[in-house]
PDB file of C-alpha atoms in Angstrom:
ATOM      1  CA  UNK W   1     -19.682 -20.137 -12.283  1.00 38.00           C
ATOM      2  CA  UNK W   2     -18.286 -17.188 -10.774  1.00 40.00           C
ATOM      3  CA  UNK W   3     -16.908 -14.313 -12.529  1.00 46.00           C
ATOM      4  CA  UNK W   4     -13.427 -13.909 -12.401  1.00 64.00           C
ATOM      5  CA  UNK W   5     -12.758  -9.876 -11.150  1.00 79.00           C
ATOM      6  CA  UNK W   6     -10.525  -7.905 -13.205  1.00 88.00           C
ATOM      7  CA  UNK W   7      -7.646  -5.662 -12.360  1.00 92.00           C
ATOM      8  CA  UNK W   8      -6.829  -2.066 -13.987  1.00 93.00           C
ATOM      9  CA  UNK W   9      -3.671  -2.282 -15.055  1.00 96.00           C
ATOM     10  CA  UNK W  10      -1.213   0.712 -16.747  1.00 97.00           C
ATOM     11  CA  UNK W  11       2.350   0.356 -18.055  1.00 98.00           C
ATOM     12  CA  UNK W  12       4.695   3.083 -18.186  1.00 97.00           C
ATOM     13  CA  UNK W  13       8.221   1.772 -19.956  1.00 97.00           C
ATOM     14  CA  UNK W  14      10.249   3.634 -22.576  1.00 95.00           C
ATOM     15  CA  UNK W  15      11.881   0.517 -23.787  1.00 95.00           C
ATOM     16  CA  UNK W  16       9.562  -0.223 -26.584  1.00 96.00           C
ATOM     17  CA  UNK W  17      10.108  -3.879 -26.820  1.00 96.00           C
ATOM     18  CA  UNK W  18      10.281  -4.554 -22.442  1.00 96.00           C
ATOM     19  CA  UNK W  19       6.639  -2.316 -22.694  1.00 97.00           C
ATOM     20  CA  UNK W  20       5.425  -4.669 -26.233  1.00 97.00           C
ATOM     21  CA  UNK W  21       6.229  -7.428 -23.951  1.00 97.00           C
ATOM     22  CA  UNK W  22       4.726  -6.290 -21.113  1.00 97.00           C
ATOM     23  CA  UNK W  23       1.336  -5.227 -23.209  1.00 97.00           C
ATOM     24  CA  UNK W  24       1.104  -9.028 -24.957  1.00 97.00           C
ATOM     25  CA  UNK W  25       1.614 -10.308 -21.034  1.00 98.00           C
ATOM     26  CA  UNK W  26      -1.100  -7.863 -19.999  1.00 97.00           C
ATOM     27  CA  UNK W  27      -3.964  -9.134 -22.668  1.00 96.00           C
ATOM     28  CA  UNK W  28      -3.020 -12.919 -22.340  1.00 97.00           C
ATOM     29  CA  UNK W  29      -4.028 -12.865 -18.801  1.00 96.00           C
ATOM     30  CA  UNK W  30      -7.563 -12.797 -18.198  1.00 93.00           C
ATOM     31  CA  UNK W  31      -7.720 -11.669 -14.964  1.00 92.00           C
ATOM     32  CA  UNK W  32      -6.014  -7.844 -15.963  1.00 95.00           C
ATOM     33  CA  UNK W  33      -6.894  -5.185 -18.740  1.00 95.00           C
ATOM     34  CA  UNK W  34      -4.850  -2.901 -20.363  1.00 96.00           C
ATOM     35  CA  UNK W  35      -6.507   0.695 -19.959  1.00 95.00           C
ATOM     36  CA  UNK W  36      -3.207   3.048 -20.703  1.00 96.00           C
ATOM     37  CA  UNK W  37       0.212   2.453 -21.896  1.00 97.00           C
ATOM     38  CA  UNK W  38       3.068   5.075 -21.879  1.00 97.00           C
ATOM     39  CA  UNK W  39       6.290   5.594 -23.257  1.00 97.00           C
ATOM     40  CA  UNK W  40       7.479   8.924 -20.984  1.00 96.00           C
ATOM     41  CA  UNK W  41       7.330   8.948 -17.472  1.00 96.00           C
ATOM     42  CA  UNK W  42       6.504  12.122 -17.825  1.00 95.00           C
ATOM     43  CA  UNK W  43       3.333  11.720 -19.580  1.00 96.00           C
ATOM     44  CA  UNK W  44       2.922   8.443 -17.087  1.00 96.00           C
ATOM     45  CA  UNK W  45       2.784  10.377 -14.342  1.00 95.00           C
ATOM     46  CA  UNK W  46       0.812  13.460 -15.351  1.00 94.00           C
ATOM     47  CA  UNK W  47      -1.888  10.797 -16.410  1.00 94.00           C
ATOM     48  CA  UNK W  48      -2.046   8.799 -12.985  1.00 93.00           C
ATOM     49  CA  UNK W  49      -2.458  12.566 -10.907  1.00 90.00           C
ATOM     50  CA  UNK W  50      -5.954  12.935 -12.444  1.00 89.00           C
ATOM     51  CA  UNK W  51      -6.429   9.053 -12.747  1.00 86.00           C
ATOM     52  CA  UNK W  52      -6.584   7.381  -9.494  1.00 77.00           C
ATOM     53  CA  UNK W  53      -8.774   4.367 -10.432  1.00 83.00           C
ATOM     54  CA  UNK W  54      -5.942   1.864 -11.427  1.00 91.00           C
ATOM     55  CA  UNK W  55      -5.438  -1.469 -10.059  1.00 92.00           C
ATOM     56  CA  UNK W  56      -1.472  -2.586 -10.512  1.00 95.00           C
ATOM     57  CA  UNK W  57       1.041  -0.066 -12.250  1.00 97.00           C
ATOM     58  CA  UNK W  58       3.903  -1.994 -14.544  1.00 97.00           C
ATOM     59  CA  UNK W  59       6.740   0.532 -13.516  1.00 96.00           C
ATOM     60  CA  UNK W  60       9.848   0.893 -15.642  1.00 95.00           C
ATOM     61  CA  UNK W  61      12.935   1.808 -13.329  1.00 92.00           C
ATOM     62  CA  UNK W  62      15.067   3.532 -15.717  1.00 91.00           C
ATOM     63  CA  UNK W  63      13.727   5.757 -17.539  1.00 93.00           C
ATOM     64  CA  UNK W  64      15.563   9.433 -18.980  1.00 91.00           C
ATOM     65  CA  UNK W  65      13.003  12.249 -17.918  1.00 88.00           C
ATOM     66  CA  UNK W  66      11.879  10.378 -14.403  1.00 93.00           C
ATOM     67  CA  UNK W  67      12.863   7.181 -13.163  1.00 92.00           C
ATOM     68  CA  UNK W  68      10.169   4.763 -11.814  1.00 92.00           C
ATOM     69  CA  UNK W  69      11.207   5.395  -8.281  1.00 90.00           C
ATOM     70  CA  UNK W  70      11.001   9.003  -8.540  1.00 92.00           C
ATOM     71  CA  UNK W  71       7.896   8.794 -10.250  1.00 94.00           C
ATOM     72  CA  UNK W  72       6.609   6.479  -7.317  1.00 90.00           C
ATOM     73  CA  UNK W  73       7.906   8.656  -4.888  1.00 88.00           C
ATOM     74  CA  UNK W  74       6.076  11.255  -6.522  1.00 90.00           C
ATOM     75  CA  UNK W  75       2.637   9.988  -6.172  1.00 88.00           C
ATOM     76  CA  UNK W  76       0.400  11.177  -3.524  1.00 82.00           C
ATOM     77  CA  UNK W  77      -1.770   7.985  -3.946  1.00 82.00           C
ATOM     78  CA  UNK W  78       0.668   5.326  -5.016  1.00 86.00           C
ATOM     79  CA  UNK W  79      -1.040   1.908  -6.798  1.00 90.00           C
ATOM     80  CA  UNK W  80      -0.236  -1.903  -6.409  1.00 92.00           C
ATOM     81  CA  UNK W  81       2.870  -1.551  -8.516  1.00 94.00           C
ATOM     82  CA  UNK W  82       5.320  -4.263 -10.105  1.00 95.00           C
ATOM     83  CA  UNK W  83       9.285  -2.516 -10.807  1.00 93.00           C
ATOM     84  CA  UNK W  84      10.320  -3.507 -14.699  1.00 94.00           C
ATOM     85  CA  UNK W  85      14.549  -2.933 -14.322  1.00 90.00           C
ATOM     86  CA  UNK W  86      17.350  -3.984 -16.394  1.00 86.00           C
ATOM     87  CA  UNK W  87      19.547  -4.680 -13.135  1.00 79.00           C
ATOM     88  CA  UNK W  88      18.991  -6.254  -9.417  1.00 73.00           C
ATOM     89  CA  UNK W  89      20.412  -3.613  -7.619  1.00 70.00           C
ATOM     90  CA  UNK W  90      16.996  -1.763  -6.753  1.00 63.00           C
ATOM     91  CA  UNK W  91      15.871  -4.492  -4.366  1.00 60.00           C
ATOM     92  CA  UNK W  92      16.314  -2.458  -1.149  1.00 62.00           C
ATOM     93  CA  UNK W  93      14.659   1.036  -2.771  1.00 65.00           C
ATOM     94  CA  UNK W  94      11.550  -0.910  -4.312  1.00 64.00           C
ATOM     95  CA  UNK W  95      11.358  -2.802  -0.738  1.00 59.00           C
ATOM     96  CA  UNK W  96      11.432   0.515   0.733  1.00 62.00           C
ATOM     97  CA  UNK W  97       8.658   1.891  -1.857  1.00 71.00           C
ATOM     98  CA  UNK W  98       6.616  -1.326  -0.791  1.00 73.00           C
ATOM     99  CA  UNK W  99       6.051  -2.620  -4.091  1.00 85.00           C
ATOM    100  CA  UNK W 100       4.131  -5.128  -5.006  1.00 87.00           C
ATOM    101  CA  UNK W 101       7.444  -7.101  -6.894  1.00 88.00           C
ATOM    102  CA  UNK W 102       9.917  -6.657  -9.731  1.00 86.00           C
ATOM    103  CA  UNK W 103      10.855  -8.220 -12.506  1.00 91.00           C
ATOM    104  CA  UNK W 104      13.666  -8.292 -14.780  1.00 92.00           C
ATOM    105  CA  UNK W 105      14.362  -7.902 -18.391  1.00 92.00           C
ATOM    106  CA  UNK W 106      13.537  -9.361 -20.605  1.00 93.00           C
ATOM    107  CA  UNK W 107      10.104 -10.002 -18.793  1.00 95.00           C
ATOM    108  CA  UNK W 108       9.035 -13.983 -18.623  1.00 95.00           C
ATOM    109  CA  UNK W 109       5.530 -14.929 -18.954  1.00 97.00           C
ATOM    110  CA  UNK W 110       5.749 -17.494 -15.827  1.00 96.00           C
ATOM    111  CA  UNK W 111       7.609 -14.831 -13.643  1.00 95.00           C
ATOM    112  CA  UNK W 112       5.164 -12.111 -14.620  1.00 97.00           C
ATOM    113  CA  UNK W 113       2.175 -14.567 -13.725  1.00 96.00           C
ATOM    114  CA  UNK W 114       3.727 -15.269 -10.517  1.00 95.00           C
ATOM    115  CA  UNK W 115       3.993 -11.519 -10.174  1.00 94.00           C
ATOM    116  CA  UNK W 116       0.703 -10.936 -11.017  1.00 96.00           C
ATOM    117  CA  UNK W 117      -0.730 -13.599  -8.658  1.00 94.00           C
ATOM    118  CA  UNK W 118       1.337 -12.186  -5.504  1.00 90.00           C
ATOM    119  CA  UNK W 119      -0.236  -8.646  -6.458  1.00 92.00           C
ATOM    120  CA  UNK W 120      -3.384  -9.618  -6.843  1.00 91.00           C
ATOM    121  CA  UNK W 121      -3.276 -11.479  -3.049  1.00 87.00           C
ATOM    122  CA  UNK W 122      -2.159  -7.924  -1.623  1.00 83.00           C
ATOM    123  CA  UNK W 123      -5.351  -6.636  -3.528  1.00 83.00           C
ATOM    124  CA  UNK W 124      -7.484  -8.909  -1.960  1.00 79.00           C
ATOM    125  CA  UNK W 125      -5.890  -8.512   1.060  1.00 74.00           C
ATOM    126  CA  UNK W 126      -6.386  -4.876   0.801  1.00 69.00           C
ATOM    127  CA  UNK W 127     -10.067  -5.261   0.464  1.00 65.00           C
ATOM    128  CA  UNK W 128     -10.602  -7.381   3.538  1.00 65.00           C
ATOM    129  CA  UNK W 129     -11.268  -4.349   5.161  1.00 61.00           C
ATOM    130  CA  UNK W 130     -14.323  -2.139   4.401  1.00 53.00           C
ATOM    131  CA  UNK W 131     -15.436   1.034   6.206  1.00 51.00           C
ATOM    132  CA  UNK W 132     -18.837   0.992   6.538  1.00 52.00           C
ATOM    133  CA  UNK W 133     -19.852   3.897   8.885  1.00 50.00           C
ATOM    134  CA  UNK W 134     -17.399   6.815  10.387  1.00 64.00           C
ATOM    135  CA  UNK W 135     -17.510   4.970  13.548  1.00 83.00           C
ATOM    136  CA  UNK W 136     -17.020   1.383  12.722  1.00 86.00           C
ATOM    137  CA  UNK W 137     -14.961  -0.745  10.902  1.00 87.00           C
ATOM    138  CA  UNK W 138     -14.815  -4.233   9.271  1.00 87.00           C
ATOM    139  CA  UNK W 139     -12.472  -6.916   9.676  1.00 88.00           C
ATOM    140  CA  UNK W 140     -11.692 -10.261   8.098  1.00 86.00           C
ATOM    141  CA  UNK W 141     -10.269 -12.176  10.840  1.00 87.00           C
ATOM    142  CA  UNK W 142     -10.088 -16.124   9.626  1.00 83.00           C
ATOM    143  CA  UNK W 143     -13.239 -17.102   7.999  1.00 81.00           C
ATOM    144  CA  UNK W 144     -15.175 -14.215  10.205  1.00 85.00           C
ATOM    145  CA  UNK W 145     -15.900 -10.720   9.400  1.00 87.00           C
ATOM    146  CA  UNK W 146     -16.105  -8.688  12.668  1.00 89.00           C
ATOM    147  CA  UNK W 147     -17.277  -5.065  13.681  1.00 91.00           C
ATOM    148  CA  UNK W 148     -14.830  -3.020  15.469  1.00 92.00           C
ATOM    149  CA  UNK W 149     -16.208   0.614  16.478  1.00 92.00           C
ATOM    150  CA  UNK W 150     -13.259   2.824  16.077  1.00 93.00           C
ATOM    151  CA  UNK W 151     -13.626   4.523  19.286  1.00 92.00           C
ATOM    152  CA  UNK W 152     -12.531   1.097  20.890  1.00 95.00           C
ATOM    153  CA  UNK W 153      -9.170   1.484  19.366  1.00 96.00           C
ATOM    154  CA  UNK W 154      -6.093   2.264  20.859  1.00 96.00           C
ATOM    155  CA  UNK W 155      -3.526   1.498  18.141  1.00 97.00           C
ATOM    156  CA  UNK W 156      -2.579  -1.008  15.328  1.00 97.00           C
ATOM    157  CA  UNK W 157       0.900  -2.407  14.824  1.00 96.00           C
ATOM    158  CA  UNK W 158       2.350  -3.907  11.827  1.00 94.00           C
ATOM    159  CA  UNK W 159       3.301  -7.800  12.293  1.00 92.00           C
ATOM    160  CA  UNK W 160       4.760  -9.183   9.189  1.00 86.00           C
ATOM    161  CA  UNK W 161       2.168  -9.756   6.429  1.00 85.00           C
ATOM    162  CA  UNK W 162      -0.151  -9.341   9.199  1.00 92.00           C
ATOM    163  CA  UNK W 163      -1.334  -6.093  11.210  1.00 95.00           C
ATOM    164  CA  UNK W 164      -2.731  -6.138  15.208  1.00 96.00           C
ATOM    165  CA  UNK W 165      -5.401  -3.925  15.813  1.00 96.00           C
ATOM    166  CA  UNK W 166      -5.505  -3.104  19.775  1.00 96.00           C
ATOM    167  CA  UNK W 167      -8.814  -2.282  21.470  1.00 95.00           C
ATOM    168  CA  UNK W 168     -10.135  -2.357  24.634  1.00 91.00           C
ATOM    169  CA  UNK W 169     -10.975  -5.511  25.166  1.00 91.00           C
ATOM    170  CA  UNK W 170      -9.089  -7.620  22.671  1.00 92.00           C
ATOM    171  CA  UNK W 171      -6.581  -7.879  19.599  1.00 94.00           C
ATOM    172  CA  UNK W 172      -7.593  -8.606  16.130  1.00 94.00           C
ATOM    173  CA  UNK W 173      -5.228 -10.056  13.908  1.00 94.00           C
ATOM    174  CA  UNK W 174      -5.879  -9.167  10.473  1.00 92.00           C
ATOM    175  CA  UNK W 175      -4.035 -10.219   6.686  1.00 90.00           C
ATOM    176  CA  UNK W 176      -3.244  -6.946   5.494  1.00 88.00           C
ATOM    177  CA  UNK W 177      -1.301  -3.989   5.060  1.00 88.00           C
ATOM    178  CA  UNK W 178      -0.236  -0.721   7.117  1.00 89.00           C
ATOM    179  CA  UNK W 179      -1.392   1.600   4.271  1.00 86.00           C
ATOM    180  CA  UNK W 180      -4.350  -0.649   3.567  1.00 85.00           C
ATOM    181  CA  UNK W 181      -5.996  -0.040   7.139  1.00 90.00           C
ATOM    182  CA  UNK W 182      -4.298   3.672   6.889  1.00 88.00           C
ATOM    183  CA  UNK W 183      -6.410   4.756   3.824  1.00 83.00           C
ATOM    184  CA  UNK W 184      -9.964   3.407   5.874  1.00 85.00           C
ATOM    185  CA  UNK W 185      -9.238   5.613   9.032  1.00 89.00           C
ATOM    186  CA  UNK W 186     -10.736   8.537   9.417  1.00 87.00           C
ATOM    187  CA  UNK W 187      -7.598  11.367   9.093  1.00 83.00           C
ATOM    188  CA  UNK W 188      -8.963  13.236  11.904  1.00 84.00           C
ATOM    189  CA  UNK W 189      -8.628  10.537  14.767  1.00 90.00           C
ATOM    190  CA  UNK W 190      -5.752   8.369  13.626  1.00 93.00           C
ATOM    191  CA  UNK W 191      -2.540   8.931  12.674  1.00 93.00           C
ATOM    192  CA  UNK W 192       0.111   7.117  11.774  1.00 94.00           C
ATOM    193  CA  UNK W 193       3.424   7.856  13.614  1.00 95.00           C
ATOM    194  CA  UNK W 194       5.968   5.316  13.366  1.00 95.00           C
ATOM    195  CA  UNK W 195       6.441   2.917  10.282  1.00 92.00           C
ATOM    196  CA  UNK W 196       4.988  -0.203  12.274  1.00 95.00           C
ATOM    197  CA  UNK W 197       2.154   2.007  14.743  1.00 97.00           C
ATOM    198  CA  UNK W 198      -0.895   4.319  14.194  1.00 97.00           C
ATOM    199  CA  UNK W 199      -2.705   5.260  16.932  1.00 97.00           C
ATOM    200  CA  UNK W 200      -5.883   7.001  17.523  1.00 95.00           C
ATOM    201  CA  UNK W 201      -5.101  10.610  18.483  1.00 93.00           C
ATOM    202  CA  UNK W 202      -7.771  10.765  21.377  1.00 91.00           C
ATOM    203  CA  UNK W 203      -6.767   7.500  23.189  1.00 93.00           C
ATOM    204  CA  UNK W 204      -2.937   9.336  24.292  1.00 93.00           C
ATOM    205  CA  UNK W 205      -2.282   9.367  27.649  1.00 92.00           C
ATOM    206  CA  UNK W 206       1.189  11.603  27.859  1.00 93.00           C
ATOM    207  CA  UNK W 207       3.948  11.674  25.411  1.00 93.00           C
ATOM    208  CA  UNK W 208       7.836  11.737  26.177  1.00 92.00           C
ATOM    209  CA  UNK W 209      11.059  11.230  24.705  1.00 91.00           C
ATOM    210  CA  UNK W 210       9.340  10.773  21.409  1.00 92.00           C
ATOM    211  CA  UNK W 211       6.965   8.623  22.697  1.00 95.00           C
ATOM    212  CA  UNK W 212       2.886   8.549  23.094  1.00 95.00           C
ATOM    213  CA  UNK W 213       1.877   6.343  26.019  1.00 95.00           C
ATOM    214  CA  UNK W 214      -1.131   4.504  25.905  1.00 93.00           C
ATOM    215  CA  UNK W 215      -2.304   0.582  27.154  1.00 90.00           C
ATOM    216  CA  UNK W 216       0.403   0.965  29.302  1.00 91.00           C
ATOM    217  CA  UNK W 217       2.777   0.578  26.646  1.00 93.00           C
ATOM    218  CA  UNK W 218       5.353   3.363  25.027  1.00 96.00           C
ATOM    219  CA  UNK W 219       5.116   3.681  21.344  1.00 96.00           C
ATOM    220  CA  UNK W 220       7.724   5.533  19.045  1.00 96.00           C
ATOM    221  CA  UNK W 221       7.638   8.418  17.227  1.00 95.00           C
ATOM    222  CA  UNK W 222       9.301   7.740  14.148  1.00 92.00           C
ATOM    223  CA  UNK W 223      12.423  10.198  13.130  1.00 89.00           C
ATOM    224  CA  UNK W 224      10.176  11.208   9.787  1.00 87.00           C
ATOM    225  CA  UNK W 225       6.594  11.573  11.653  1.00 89.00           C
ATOM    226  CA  UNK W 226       7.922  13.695  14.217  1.00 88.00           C
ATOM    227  CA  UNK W 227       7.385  16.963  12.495  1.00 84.00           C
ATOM    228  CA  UNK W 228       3.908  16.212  11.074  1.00 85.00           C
ATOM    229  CA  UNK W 229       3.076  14.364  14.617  1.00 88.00           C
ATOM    230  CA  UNK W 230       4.121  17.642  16.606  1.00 86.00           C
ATOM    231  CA  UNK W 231       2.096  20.214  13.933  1.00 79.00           C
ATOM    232  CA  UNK W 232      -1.086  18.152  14.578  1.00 80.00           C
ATOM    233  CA  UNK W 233      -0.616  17.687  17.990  1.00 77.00           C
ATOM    234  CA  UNK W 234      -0.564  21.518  18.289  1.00 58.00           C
ATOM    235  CA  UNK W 235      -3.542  21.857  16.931  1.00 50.00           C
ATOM    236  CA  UNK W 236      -5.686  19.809  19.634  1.00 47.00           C
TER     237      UNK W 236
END
């Protein structure tokens, strides 16, 4: 039989009965363990900055010293995390924070299950791609797992669940996310510059009106990657 893998999971909630809850939810599912549970976002946060190894973060929204979505925002390295809020109103911010999903107080086993089971897909979803050398990559495409060299890149836009990696020769379509395939570049050839596109650095043809050209095809510069964009390209 196989093993079952399990997820490192933290909880940072200064309700004591929503984090209770959340702890009793935690150890009755066999597929997550409980390695750190906080009651200050404070003391949440200093933790994960030194702690990076942690699967899906159980996020309280409001909280006095920090609120969860400062506290995300925070982060340099952000994990999988599920939004724990009193009130429905922070759909659009945790959207924009890409989490994983929210739930609402009081917390119900079959929701949080559901929740954990949609994280857990991004998770595996993250980890259908594997960098292997500096100058490959792997892909799960379908049922396949393909070799891309990196220099055959041009750029990789975000479709939906999905992301399209552009070479020379072809498109791979791949289940997965922006940051996913973000985190297994390597920083000094791609770039992300536009919510949707990253591009490999090397592969730009001209650039105008906020715009790199490449493929015969004009790709935005995004109003909040414009500065870092410009710095770096200043530097070639």
């Amino acid at each position: 039989m196989k093993k079952e893998t399990t997820y490192r999971a933290i909880v940072i909630d200064d309700d004591d009965l929503s984090r209770l809850i959340l702890e009793r939810h935690i150890q009755a599912t066999p597929s997550l363990e409980l390695i750190k549970s906080f009651n200050s976002s404070k003391e949440g946060l200093a933790w994960l900055l030194t702690n990076d190894d942690v699967d899906i973060l159980f996020l309280d929204v409001e909280m006095p010293e920090m609120s969860g979505l400062e506290l995300l925002r925070t982060l340099p390295k952000k994990p999988h995390t599920i939004l724990i809020t009193s009130h429905k109103d922070f759909a659009i911010q945790a959207f924009e924070l890409q989490v994983s999903d929210y739930l609402l107080k009081p917390v119900d086993f079959t929701r949080f299950t559901q929740a954990v089971i949609n994280t857990v897909k991004k998770l595996e979803s993250s980890n259908a791609i594997a960098a292997v050398q500096p100058d490959e990559l792997f892909v799960k495409v379908d049922n396949k797992i393909i070799k891309v060299n990196l220099q055959s890149i041009a750029f990789i836009e975000a479709r939906g669940d999905y992301v399209v990696i552009n070479t020379d020769t072809k498109k791979h379509i791949v289940y997965t996310t922006m940051s996913a395939i973000d985190q297994k570049l390597p920083a000094d050839q791609f770039m992300r510059i536009h919510r949707s596109f990253i591009i490999n650095l090397k592969r730009i043809e001209l650039i105008e009106d906020d715009s790199v050209f490449m493929q015969d095809k004009y790709i935005p510069i995004g109003g909040s990657y414009q500065s870092k964009f410009y710095g770096r390209i200043n530097k070639l």
